[in-house]
C-alpha cells in the first residue's frame, strides 16, 4: 500500500511517497505561496507524477505543518513535531534529540527508541533563529540563501549578532555592512546567533543520544557547523532534511494502514 | 489623608463599567445540567457584589490575590480583588481599550496582562473608588506594587502585609500580629470596626464554605466531573470566603458534583493547568478540552482545603497565608500529592508574558515532570491581551502536546 505525507509549511510545501517496505519512492518541494491548499494539491500531483502513480494508487494521506488542516483530501493530520520524530527515527534509530528549524519556528524534540516524542520545546515571541531570520539577513547582506554556508566558511573574525528579534537583527546586519565589516564574518555571526538560540532550546528538552537536524535550515552547512561548536558534538544531518516531516507523515500513514488491515 | 469622595462618583464609575460592555469573546461551552444551578448562582453573586461595591455608602477594600478576606468581611467592607475582577470583567468589557489606556500611559506591553488589566480598569475610572487598599506581598510582588499605585491614585491608606516563606511559630506569629495591626488601623483610620464576634462569624462562614469546597475536591479525586474544576477555580479566584452567600455557593457546587459523580461521566486524560487562567470561554481551553480533562492547579492547593481554627482565628489565618506562599519545595510536595490523588498525566505550564513567578518555578516543574514521567508543555502566551497573542501561534505546540497525551 502506498502512503503519502504532505508537510504544508509556511515557506514551502513538501511531499513524500512511501511504499509498504518503508522506502521513499519520490519526494517533492514547492513554494507554499498564498494558498496552502493549492500548494498541497500541486505537490501531491507532482510527487505522484514523479513516481508514475495516480491518486487511486494511494491508500492513505497524512498531512502535517501549519496548513495541515486545510488539506481536504487528507485521511489524518498531525503536528510536524510528531512527524519529524518518526521521520528522523526512520533514517537513523540512534537519534534521540532533534533540532528542526523551519521557516517560522524552531523545535527541539526528544524521542524514544521507537521514534515517539518524549518532550519538545519551540521558539516563541519571535521568528529570530528560524528560516525567515536567515532569509531576511541574507537579503540585507546581498548573499543568496543557498550560499550562506559556503560564505561563512571564509570568516576570519567573530561578529556578534543579537537573536532577540528578526527585524532588529536585520538592522544590525545593515549597520555592519555599512561600516565595511567583511560579509563572511557577518554571516558567521548570524549563524552563531541561530546556533546559540537553538542550543538553549535543545537543552530545555535535555540533550541525549545522537543529535540530528532536519528542516530546511539543515541545508546550511554554516548553521550546522555553528551548532556543532555550540553543543560540542557532531550533528547528524539527513539527506533532504526539508522533506523529513513529510516522510514521517508518510510513515505514520503506513502504520495506520497496517493497524487498519491487521 | 484621602480627598473626599465626590457625590455620585461610584454611580458614575458603575456607568463607566456598563459602557465598556462589549461582545462576548467566545461561545459558552455547554455546561452539564447538574452544574447550571451553581454557575447561575455564581453569576448572580457576582452581579450582587458588583452592585454592592458601586453603592455610594459601601466600604470597599481593594485586596490582592489570596488575601485573608475573612478580615475584610469582619470589618464590614467589600473585598475587591483587583486582579480577578479584571479577569472576570475581561469577558465583557472592551479589553483593547483597557490595554490602549495602559500603553498611552507608558506601561510596557511586556508586563503581565494580569497586572496591566487592573491598571487599565483604574485608568478607565470604572473600578469603584476604594476606601482602603489591603495587600500582601505574595504571590506576586508586581501586584503588591500595583496595589500601592492604586492607594496613591485614589489617595487612600495602603496597609501591606509581609508574608515570610518559612513555616514556623515565629513566622506565623509575625503574620498574625500584622493582621491584628491591620485590623486596628482599619478601625482607627476608617471606622471599619471588626469586632471579635464579627471575625468569629466570618471565620465560621469561611469554614462552612470550605467544608463543601473540600468535599467537592474529594469527589474530583475519584470521579471525572466535567466543569467542576473550573467552578472551583472561579470560587478560588473570587475568594469570597467569610461571606455567608459563599457557603450557599459552595454547597450548590458540592451538590452538583455529587450529582455528576452518580452519572460517572467519562473524560480524557487529566492534565493540570499551572499558571494564570484565562476566562472560561478562551479558545485555548476549548481546544484542549476536546482531548483532555483540565484540572486547575491552584484550587487544589492544600492551603485551600484547610479549615481555620475558630479558637485561634488570626493564628490560623496566618498559617494559611504562609502556605499560600510560592515556596518551590512546598509546591513540589503539593504536586506529588495532587498528581497521586488526581491521577494527573500531563502538565500545561502557562507563562503569561512577564510573570516571573511562573518563570521562577518552571525548572522545578519540568524536573518534577521528567522524574514522574509526566508529559508537559510550556506555553508562553498572553491570555488577555489579543495584541500579544494569536491562537495559531500556540496551536501547533498544543496539538503536539495533545498527540503526546494520546
PDB file of N, CA, C and O in Angstrom, chain A residues 114-179:
ATOM      1  N   UNK A 114      11.655   4.244  19.881  1.00  0.00           N
ATOM      2  CA  UNK A 114      10.700   3.883  18.819  1.00  0.00           C
ATOM      3  C   UNK A 114      10.312   5.086  17.954  1.00  0.00           C
ATOM      4  O   UNK A 114       9.469   4.954  17.060  1.00  0.00           O
ATOM      5  N   UNK A 115      10.873   6.226  18.260  1.00  0.00           N
ATOM      6  CA  UNK A 115      10.537   7.428  17.481  1.00  0.00           C
ATOM      7  C   UNK A 115       9.398   8.239  18.080  1.00  0.00           C
ATOM      8  O   UNK A 115       8.999   9.265  17.525  1.00  0.00           O
ATOM      9  N   UNK A 116       8.856   7.770  19.210  1.00  0.00           N
ATOM     10  CA  UNK A 116       7.771   8.529  19.855  1.00  0.00           C
ATOM     11  C   UNK A 116       8.345   9.772  20.537  1.00  0.00           C
ATOM     12  O   UNK A 116       9.412   9.703  21.156  1.00  0.00           O
ATOM     13  N   UNK A 117       7.611  10.875  20.447  1.00  0.00           N
ATOM     14  CA  UNK A 117       8.076  12.118  21.074  1.00  0.00           C
ATOM     15  C   UNK A 117       7.944  12.005  22.597  1.00  0.00           C
ATOM     16  O   UNK A 117       6.898  11.630  23.120  1.00  0.00           O
ATOM     17  N   UNK A 118       9.043  12.294  23.282  1.00  0.00           N
ATOM     18  CA  UNK A 118       9.015  12.293  24.748  1.00  0.00           C
ATOM     19  C   UNK A 118       8.855  13.707  25.289  1.00  0.00           C
ATOM     20  O   UNK A 118       8.228  13.933  26.319  1.00  0.00           O
ATOM     21  N   UNK A 119       9.470  14.651  24.603  1.00  0.00           N
ATOM     22  CA  UNK A 119       9.453  16.023  25.079  1.00  0.00           C
ATOM     23  C   UNK A 119       9.798  16.929  23.898  1.00  0.00           C
ATOM     24  O   UNK A 119      10.461  16.503  22.956  1.00  0.00           O
ATOM     25  N   UNK A 120       9.329  18.154  23.957  1.00  0.00           N
ATOM     26  CA  UNK A 120       9.675  19.094  22.887  1.00  0.00           C
ATOM     27  C   UNK A 120       9.590  20.517  23.408  1.00  0.00           C
ATOM     28  O   UNK A 120       8.978  20.775  24.446  1.00  0.00           O
ATOM     29  N   UNK A 121      10.240  21.408  22.703  1.00  0.00           N
ATOM     30  CA  UNK A 121      10.140  22.834  23.022  1.00  0.00           C
ATOM     31  C   UNK A 121      10.211  23.598  21.712  1.00  0.00           C
ATOM     32  O   UNK A 121      10.823  23.134  20.745  1.00  0.00           O
ATOM     33  N   UNK A 122       9.558  24.733  21.693  1.00  0.00           N
ATOM     34  CA  UNK A 122       9.559  25.548  20.471  1.00  0.00           C
ATOM     35  C   UNK A 122       9.922  26.990  20.795  1.00  0.00           C
ATOM     36  O   UNK A 122       9.739  27.427  21.929  1.00  0.00           O
ATOM     37  N   UNK A 123      10.418  27.686  19.786  1.00  0.00           N
ATOM     38  CA  UNK A 123      10.686  29.117  19.982  1.00  0.00           C
ATOM     39  C   UNK A 123       9.363  29.851  20.166  1.00  0.00           C
ATOM     40  O   UNK A 123       8.300  29.375  19.761  1.00  0.00           O
ATOM     41  N   UNK A 124       9.420  30.984  20.830  1.00  0.00           N
ATOM     42  CA  UNK A 124       8.204  31.785  20.914  1.00  0.00           C
ATOM     43  C   UNK A 124       8.558  33.260  20.795  1.00  0.00           C
ATOM     44  O   UNK A 124       9.725  33.621  20.663  1.00  0.00           O
ATOM     45  N   UNK A 125       7.555  34.065  20.815  1.00  0.00           N
ATOM     46  CA  UNK A 125       7.670  35.523  20.715  1.00  0.00           C
ATOM     47  C   UNK A 125       8.125  36.006  19.344  1.00  0.00           C
ATOM     48  O   UNK A 125       7.600  36.942  18.809  1.00  0.00           O
ATOM     49  N   UNK A 126       9.189  35.395  18.772  1.00  0.00           N
ATOM     50  CA  UNK A 126       9.743  35.956  17.543  1.00  0.00           C
ATOM     51  C   UNK A 126      10.344  34.851  16.684  1.00  0.00           C
ATOM     52  O   UNK A 126      10.735  33.809  17.184  1.00  0.00           O
ATOM     53  N   UNK A 127      10.426  35.124  15.380  1.00  0.00           N
ATOM     54  CA  UNK A 127      10.990  34.137  14.457  1.00  0.00           C
ATOM     55  C   UNK A 127      12.511  34.227  14.397  1.00  0.00           C
ATOM     56  O   UNK A 127      13.128  33.625  13.525  1.00  0.00           O
ATOM     57  N   UNK A 128      13.135  34.995  15.297  1.00  0.00           N
ATOM     58  CA  UNK A 128      14.600  35.041  15.331  1.00  0.00           C
ATOM     59  C   UNK A 128      15.117  33.626  15.535  1.00  0.00           C
ATOM     60  O   UNK A 128      14.602  32.890  16.373  1.00  0.00           O
ATOM     61  N   UNK A 129      16.116  33.244  14.768  1.00  0.00           N
ATOM     62  CA  UNK A 129      16.652  31.887  14.890  1.00  0.00           C
ATOM     63  C   UNK A 129      15.985  30.906  13.948  1.00  0.00           C
ATOM     64  O   UNK A 129      16.270  29.715  13.988  1.00  0.00           O
ATOM     65  N   UNK A 130      15.103  31.378  13.074  1.00  0.00           N
ATOM     66  CA  UNK A 130      14.398  30.475  12.152  1.00  0.00           C
ATOM     67  C   UNK A 130      14.798  30.764  10.702  1.00  0.00           C
ATOM     68  O   UNK A 130      15.624  31.633  10.436  1.00  0.00           O
ATOM     69  N   UNK A 131      14.171  30.039   9.796  1.00  0.00           N
ATOM     70  CA  UNK A 131      14.476  30.194   8.390  1.00  0.00           C
ATOM     71  C   UNK A 131      14.253  31.625   7.915  1.00  0.00           C
ATOM     72  O   UNK A 131      15.029  32.170   7.129  1.00  0.00           O
ATOM     73  N   UNK A 132      13.187  32.218   8.395  1.00  0.00           N
ATOM     74  CA  UNK A 132      12.853  33.583   7.978  1.00  0.00           C
ATOM     75  C   UNK A 132      13.962  34.569   8.389  1.00  0.00           C
ATOM     76  O   UNK A 132      14.265  35.516   7.684  1.00  0.00           O
ATOM     77  N   UNK A 133      14.549  34.307   9.557  1.00  0.00           N
ATOM     78  CA  UNK A 133      15.638  35.124  10.081  1.00  0.00           C
ATOM     79  C   UNK A 133      16.812  35.095   9.098  1.00  0.00           C
ATOM     80  O   UNK A 133      17.392  36.122   8.747  1.00  0.00           O
ATOM     81  N   UNK A 134      17.143  33.906   8.613  1.00  0.00           N
ATOM     82  CA  UNK A 134      18.228  33.750   7.642  1.00  0.00           C
ATOM     83  C   UNK A 134      17.890  34.457   6.331  1.00  0.00           C
ATOM     84  O   UNK A 134      18.744  35.112   5.731  1.00  0.00           O
ATOM     85  N   UNK A 135      16.649  34.295   5.920  1.00  0.00           N
ATOM     86  CA  UNK A 135      16.193  34.887   4.665  1.00  0.00           C
ATOM     87  C   UNK A 135      16.357  36.406   4.695  1.00  0.00           C
ATOM     88  O   UNK A 135      16.896  37.012   3.771  1.00  0.00           O
ATOM     89  N   UNK A 136      15.888  36.985   5.817  1.00  0.00           N
ATOM     90  CA  UNK A 136      15.910  38.446   5.962  1.00  0.00           C
ATOM     91  C   UNK A 136      17.349  38.966   6.017  1.00  0.00           C
ATOM     92  O   UNK A 136      17.705  39.938   5.337  1.00  0.00           O
ATOM     93  N   UNK A 137      18.181  38.296   6.827  1.00  0.00           N
ATOM     94  CA  UNK A 137      19.560  38.783   6.967  1.00  0.00           C
ATOM     95  C   UNK A 137      20.366  38.529   5.677  1.00  0.00           C
ATOM     96  O   UNK A 137      21.222  39.337   5.315  1.00  0.00           O
ATOM     97  N   UNK A 138      20.072  37.409   4.988  1.00  0.00           N
ATOM     98  CA  UNK A 138      20.771  37.125   3.720  1.00  0.00           C
ATOM     99  C   UNK A 138      20.481  38.230   2.712  1.00  0.00           C
ATOM    100  O   UNK A 138      21.374  38.706   2.004  1.00  0.00           O
ATOM    101  N   UNK A 139      19.224  38.650   2.682  1.00  0.00           N
ATOM    102  CA  UNK A 139      18.821  39.719   1.755  1.00  0.00           C
ATOM    103  C   UNK A 139      19.560  41.019   2.094  1.00  0.00           C
ATOM    104  O   UNK A 139      20.024  41.733   1.220  1.00  0.00           O
ATOM    105  N   UNK A 140      19.665  41.278   3.412  1.00  0.00           N
ATOM    106  CA  UNK A 140      20.339  42.516   3.842  1.00  0.00           C
ATOM    107  C   UNK A 140      21.818  42.509   3.453  1.00  0.00           C
ATOM    108  O   UNK A 140      22.418  43.559   3.241  1.00  0.00           O
ATOM    109  N   UNK A 141      22.409  41.320   3.358  1.00  0.00           N
ATOM    110  CA  UNK A 141      23.839  41.213   3.012  1.00  0.00           C
ATOM    111  C   UNK A 141      24.056  41.032   1.512  1.00  0.00           C
ATOM    112  O   UNK A 141      25.191  41.059   1.030  1.00  0.00           O
ATOM    113  N   UNK A 142      22.971  40.762   0.794  1.00  0.00           N
ATOM    114  CA  UNK A 142      23.076  40.525  -0.633  1.00  0.00           C
ATOM    115  C   UNK A 142      23.712  39.188  -0.962  1.00  0.00           C
ATOM    116  O   UNK A 142      24.372  39.024  -1.987  1.00  0.00           O
ATOM    117  N   UNK A 143      23.522  38.205  -0.076  1.00  0.00           N
ATOM    118  CA  UNK A 143      24.075  36.865  -0.302  1.00  0.00           C
ATOM    119  C   UNK A 143      22.921  35.897  -0.581  1.00  0.00           C
ATOM    120  O   UNK A 143      21.957  35.879   0.181  1.00  0.00           O
ATOM    121  N   UNK A 144      23.022  35.112  -1.668  1.00  0.00           N
ATOM    122  CA  UNK A 144      21.940  34.142  -1.907  1.00  0.00           C
ATOM    123  C   UNK A 144      21.832  33.149  -0.737  1.00  0.00           C
ATOM    124  O   UNK A 144      22.854  32.741  -0.162  1.00  0.00           O
ATOM    125  N   UNK A 145      20.608  32.802  -0.417  1.00  0.00           N
ATOM    126  CA  UNK A 145      20.337  31.952   0.747  1.00  0.00           C
ATOM    127  C   UNK A 145      21.138  30.646   0.714  1.00  0.00           C
ATOM    128  O   UNK A 145      21.705  30.218   1.724  1.00  0.00           O
ATOM    129  N   UNK A 146      21.234  30.049  -0.478  1.00  0.00           N
ATOM    130  CA  UNK A 146      21.885  28.740  -0.553  1.00  0.00           C
ATOM    131  C   UNK A 146      23.415  28.829  -0.539  1.00  0.00           C
ATOM    132  O   UNK A 146      24.099  27.820  -0.594  1.00  0.00           O
ATOM    133  N   UNK A 147      23.956  30.059  -0.487  1.00  0.00           N
ATOM    134  CA  UNK A 147      25.425  30.201  -0.434  1.00  0.00           C
ATOM    135  C   UNK A 147      25.924  30.635   0.942  1.00  0.00           C
ATOM    136  O   UNK A 147      27.126  30.840   1.139  1.00  0.00           O
ATOM    137  N   UNK A 148      25.006  30.803   1.889  1.00  0.00           N
ATOM    138  CA  UNK A 148      25.388  31.310   3.209  1.00  0.00           C
ATOM    139  C   UNK A 148      26.429  30.412   3.891  1.00  0.00           C
ATOM    140  O   UNK A 148      27.402  30.897   4.475  1.00  0.00           O
ATOM    141  N   UNK A 149      26.210  29.108   3.796  1.00  0.00           N
ATOM    142  CA  UNK A 149      27.113  28.167   4.469  1.00  0.00           C
ATOM    143  C   UNK A 149      28.533  28.285   3.940  1.00  0.00           C
ATOM    144  O   UNK A 149      29.504  28.358   4.698  1.00  0.00           O
ATOM    145  N   UNK A 150      28.645  28.358   2.623  1.00  0.00           N
ATOM    146  CA  UNK A 150      29.960  28.436   1.977  1.00  0.00           C
ATOM    147  C   UNK A 150      30.641  29.776   2.304  1.00  0.00           C
ATOM    148  O   UNK A 150      31.838  29.818   2.610  1.00  0.00           O
ATOM    149  N   UNK A 151      29.872  30.841   2.278  1.00  0.00           N
ATOM    150  CA  UNK A 151      30.431  32.177   2.564  1.00  0.00           C
ATOM    151  C   UNK A 151      30.975  32.228   3.988  1.00  0.00           C
ATOM    152  O   UNK A 151      32.065  32.756   4.240  1.00  0.00           O
ATOM    153  N   UNK A 152      30.229  31.676   4.929  1.00  0.00           N
ATOM    154  CA  UNK A 152      30.647  31.769   6.340  1.00  0.00           C
ATOM    155  C   UNK A 152      31.942  31.005   6.596  1.00  0.00           C
ATOM    156  O   UNK A 152      32.679  31.307   7.543  1.00  0.00           O
ATOM    157  N   UNK A 153      32.257  30.032   5.740  1.00  0.00           N
ATOM    158  CA  UNK A 153      33.490  29.243   5.917  1.00  0.00           C
ATOM    159  C   UNK A 153      34.735  30.118   5.741  1.00  0.00           C
ATOM    160  O   UNK A 153      35.822  29.757   6.196  1.00  0.00           O
ATOM    161  N   UNK A 154      34.577  31.269   5.091  1.00  0.00           N
ATOM    162  CA  UNK A 154      35.718  32.168   4.855  1.00  0.00           C
ATOM    163  C   UNK A 154      35.877  33.223   5.941  1.00  0.00           C
ATOM    164  O   UNK A 154      36.697  34.129   5.819  1.00  0.00           O
ATOM    165  N   UNK A 155      35.118  33.113   6.997  1.00  0.00           N
ATOM    166  CA  UNK A 155      35.171  34.128   8.062  1.00  0.00           C
ATOM    167  C   UNK A 155      36.503  34.066   8.820  1.00  0.00           C
ATOM    168  O   UNK A 155      37.026  32.987   9.107  1.00  0.00           O
ATOM    169  N   UNK A 156      37.031  35.240   9.153  1.00  0.00           N
ATOM    170  CA  UNK A 156      38.273  35.338   9.926  1.00  0.00           C
ATOM    171  C   UNK A 156      38.017  35.793  11.357  1.00  0.00           C
ATOM    172  O   UNK A 156      38.813  35.531  12.251  1.00  0.00           O
ATOM    173  N   UNK A 157      36.947  36.524  11.555  1.00  0.00           N
ATOM    174  CA  UNK A 157      36.658  37.096  12.878  1.00  0.00           C
ATOM    175  C   UNK A 157      35.204  36.823  13.272  1.00  0.00           C
ATOM    176  O   UNK A 157      34.337  36.672  12.410  1.00  0.00           O
ATOM    177  N   UNK A 158      34.991  36.828  14.576  1.00  0.00           N
ATOM    178  CA  UNK A 158      33.619  36.606  15.053  1.00  0.00           C
ATOM    179  C   UNK A 158      32.936  37.949  15.252  1.00  0.00           C
ATOM    180  O   UNK A 158      33.466  38.837  15.916  1.00  0.00           O
ATOM    181  N   UNK A 159      31.763  38.085  14.645  1.00  0.00           N
ATOM    182  CA  UNK A 159      30.922  39.277  14.871  1.00  0.00           C
ATOM    183  C   UNK A 159      29.695  38.812  15.643  1.00  0.00           C
ATOM    184  O   UNK A 159      29.110  37.785  15.327  1.00  0.00           O
ATOM    185  N   UNK A 160      29.341  39.574  16.671  1.00  0.00           N
ATOM    186  CA  UNK A 160      28.198  39.157  17.484  1.00  0.00           C
ATOM    187  C   UNK A 160      26.905  39.818  16.972  1.00  0.00           C
ATOM    188  O   UNK A 160      26.849  41.029  16.798  1.00  0.00           O
ATOM    189  N   UNK A 161      25.917  38.996  16.731  1.00  0.00           N
ATOM    190  CA  UNK A 161      24.600  39.494  16.287  1.00  0.00           C
ATOM    191  C   UNK A 161      23.570  39.063  17.346  1.00  0.00           C
ATOM    192  O   UNK A 161      23.586  37.918  17.790  1.00  0.00           O
ATOM    193  N   UNK A 162      22.689  39.961  17.726  1.00  0.00           N
ATOM    194  CA  UNK A 162      21.677  39.609  18.742  1.00  0.00           C
ATOM    195  C   UNK A 162      20.650  38.647  18.137  1.00  0.00           C
ATOM    196  O   UNK A 162      20.485  38.595  16.917  1.00  0.00           O
ATOM    197  N   UNK A 163      19.971  37.900  19.001  1.00  0.00           N
ATOM    198  CA  UNK A 163      18.993  36.939  18.475  1.00  0.00           C
ATOM    199  C   UNK A 163      17.619  37.107  19.095  1.00  0.00           C
ATOM    200  O   UNK A 163      16.858  36.172  19.233  1.00  0.00           O
ATOM    201  N   UNK A 164      17.299  38.346  19.494  1.00  0.00           N
ATOM    202  CA  UNK A 164      16.008  38.575  20.126  1.00  0.00           C
ATOM    203  C   UNK A 164      14.914  38.832  19.102  1.00  0.00           C
ATOM    204  O   UNK A 164      13.792  38.388  19.251  1.00  0.00           O
ATOM    205  N   UNK A 165      15.269  39.537  18.047  1.00  0.00           N
ATOM    206  CA  UNK A 165      14.223  39.981  17.114  1.00  0.00           C
ATOM    207  C   UNK A 165      14.778  39.990  15.696  1.00  0.00           C
ATOM    208  O   UNK A 165      15.880  40.513  15.450  1.00  0.00           O
ATOM    209  N   UNK A 166      14.029  39.421  14.759  1.00  0.00           N
ATOM    210  CA  UNK A 166      14.473  39.340  13.368  1.00  0.00           C
ATOM    211  C   UNK A 166      14.694  40.734  12.766  1.00  0.00           C
ATOM    212  O   UNK A 166      15.696  40.984  12.094  1.00  0.00           O
ATOM    213  N   UNK A 167      13.773  41.614  13.041  1.00  0.00           N
ATOM    214  CA  UNK A 167      13.847  42.955  12.444  1.00  0.00           C
ATOM    215  C   UNK A 167      15.041  43.724  13.012  1.00  0.00           C
ATOM    216  O   UNK A 167      15.798  44.367  12.276  1.00  0.00           O
ATOM    217  N   UNK A 168      15.237  43.638  14.341  1.00  0.00           N
ATOM    218  CA  UNK A 168      16.380  44.327  14.952  1.00  0.00           C
ATOM    219  C   UNK A 168      17.699  43.735  14.427  1.00  0.00           C
ATOM    220  O   UNK A 168      18.674  44.460  14.197  1.00  0.00           O
ATOM    221  N   UNK A 169      17.730  42.409  14.253  1.00  0.00           N
ATOM    222  CA  UNK A 169      18.940  41.757  13.753  1.00  0.00           C
ATOM    223  C   UNK A 169      19.251  42.243  12.340  1.00  0.00           C
ATOM    224  O   UNK A 169      20.414  42.463  11.980  1.00  0.00           O
ATOM    225  N   UNK A 170      18.208  42.421  11.554  1.00  0.00           N
ATOM    226  CA  UNK A 170      18.408  42.926  10.194  1.00  0.00           C
ATOM    227  C   UNK A 170      19.043  44.323  10.241  1.00  0.00           C
ATOM    228  O   UNK A 170      19.967  44.624   9.484  1.00  0.00           O
ATOM    229  N   UNK A 171      18.558  45.142  11.192  1.00  0.00           N
ATOM    230  CA  UNK A 171      19.125  46.484  11.349  1.00  0.00           C
ATOM    231  C   UNK A 171      20.605  46.393  11.711  1.00  0.00           C
ATOM    232  O   UNK A 171      21.444  47.144  11.187  1.00  0.00           O
ATOM    233  N   UNK A 172      20.919  45.458  12.588  1.00  0.00           N
ATOM    234  CA  UNK A 172      22.315  45.271  12.985  1.00  0.00           C
ATOM    235  C   UNK A 172      23.180  44.899  11.779  1.00  0.00           C
ATOM    236  O   UNK A 172      24.280  45.426  11.591  1.00  0.00           O
ATOM    237  N   UNK A 173      22.632  43.962  10.994  1.00  0.00           N
ATOM    238  CA  UNK A 173      23.377  43.489   9.818  1.00  0.00           C
ATOM    239  C   UNK A 173      23.598  44.641   8.837  1.00  0.00           C
ATOM    240  O   UNK A 173      24.714  44.835   8.326  1.00  0.00           O
ATOM    241  N   UNK A 174      22.568  45.421   8.598  1.00  0.00           N
ATOM    242  CA  UNK A 174      22.678  46.561   7.679  1.00  0.00           C
ATOM    243  C   UNK A 174      23.763  47.521   8.181  1.00  0.00           C
ATOM    244  O   UNK A 174      24.598  48.010   7.406  1.00  0.00           O
ATOM    245  N   UNK A 175      23.792  47.762   9.506  1.00  0.00           N
ATOM    246  CA  UNK A 175      24.795  48.665  10.091  1.00  0.00           C
ATOM    247  C   UNK A 175      26.199  48.105   9.898  1.00  0.00           C
ATOM    248  O   UNK A 175      27.136  48.843   9.562  1.00  0.00           O
ATOM    249  N   UNK A 176      26.333  46.801  10.120  1.00  0.00           N
ATOM    250  CA  UNK A 176      27.653  46.174   9.971  1.00  0.00           C
ATOM    251  C   UNK A 176      28.130  46.236   8.520  1.00  0.00           C
ATOM    252  O   UNK A 176      29.311  46.503   8.250  1.00  0.00           O
ATOM    253  N   UNK A 177      27.209  46.009   7.596  1.00  0.00           N
ATOM    254  CA  UNK A 177      27.561  46.097   6.161  1.00  0.00           C
ATOM    255  C   UNK A 177      27.998  47.522   5.849  1.00  0.00           C
ATOM    256  O   UNK A 177      28.998  47.744   5.158  1.00  0.00           O
ATOM    257  N   UNK A 178      27.274  48.485   6.409  1.00  0.00           N
ATOM    258  CA  UNK A 178      27.552  49.898   6.131  1.00  0.00           C
ATOM    259  C   UNK A 178      28.947  50.317   6.592  1.00  0.00           C
ATOM    260  O   UNK A 178      29.573  51.169   5.971  1.00  0.00           O
ATOM    261  N   UNK A 179      29.426  49.732   7.704  1.00  0.00           N
ATOM    262  CA  UNK A 179      30.765  50.132   8.194  1.00  0.00           C
ATOM    263  C   UNK A 179      31.867  49.239   7.608  1.00  0.00           C
ATOM    264  O   UNK A 179      33.021  49.309   8.037  1.00  0.00           O
TER     265      UNK A 179
END
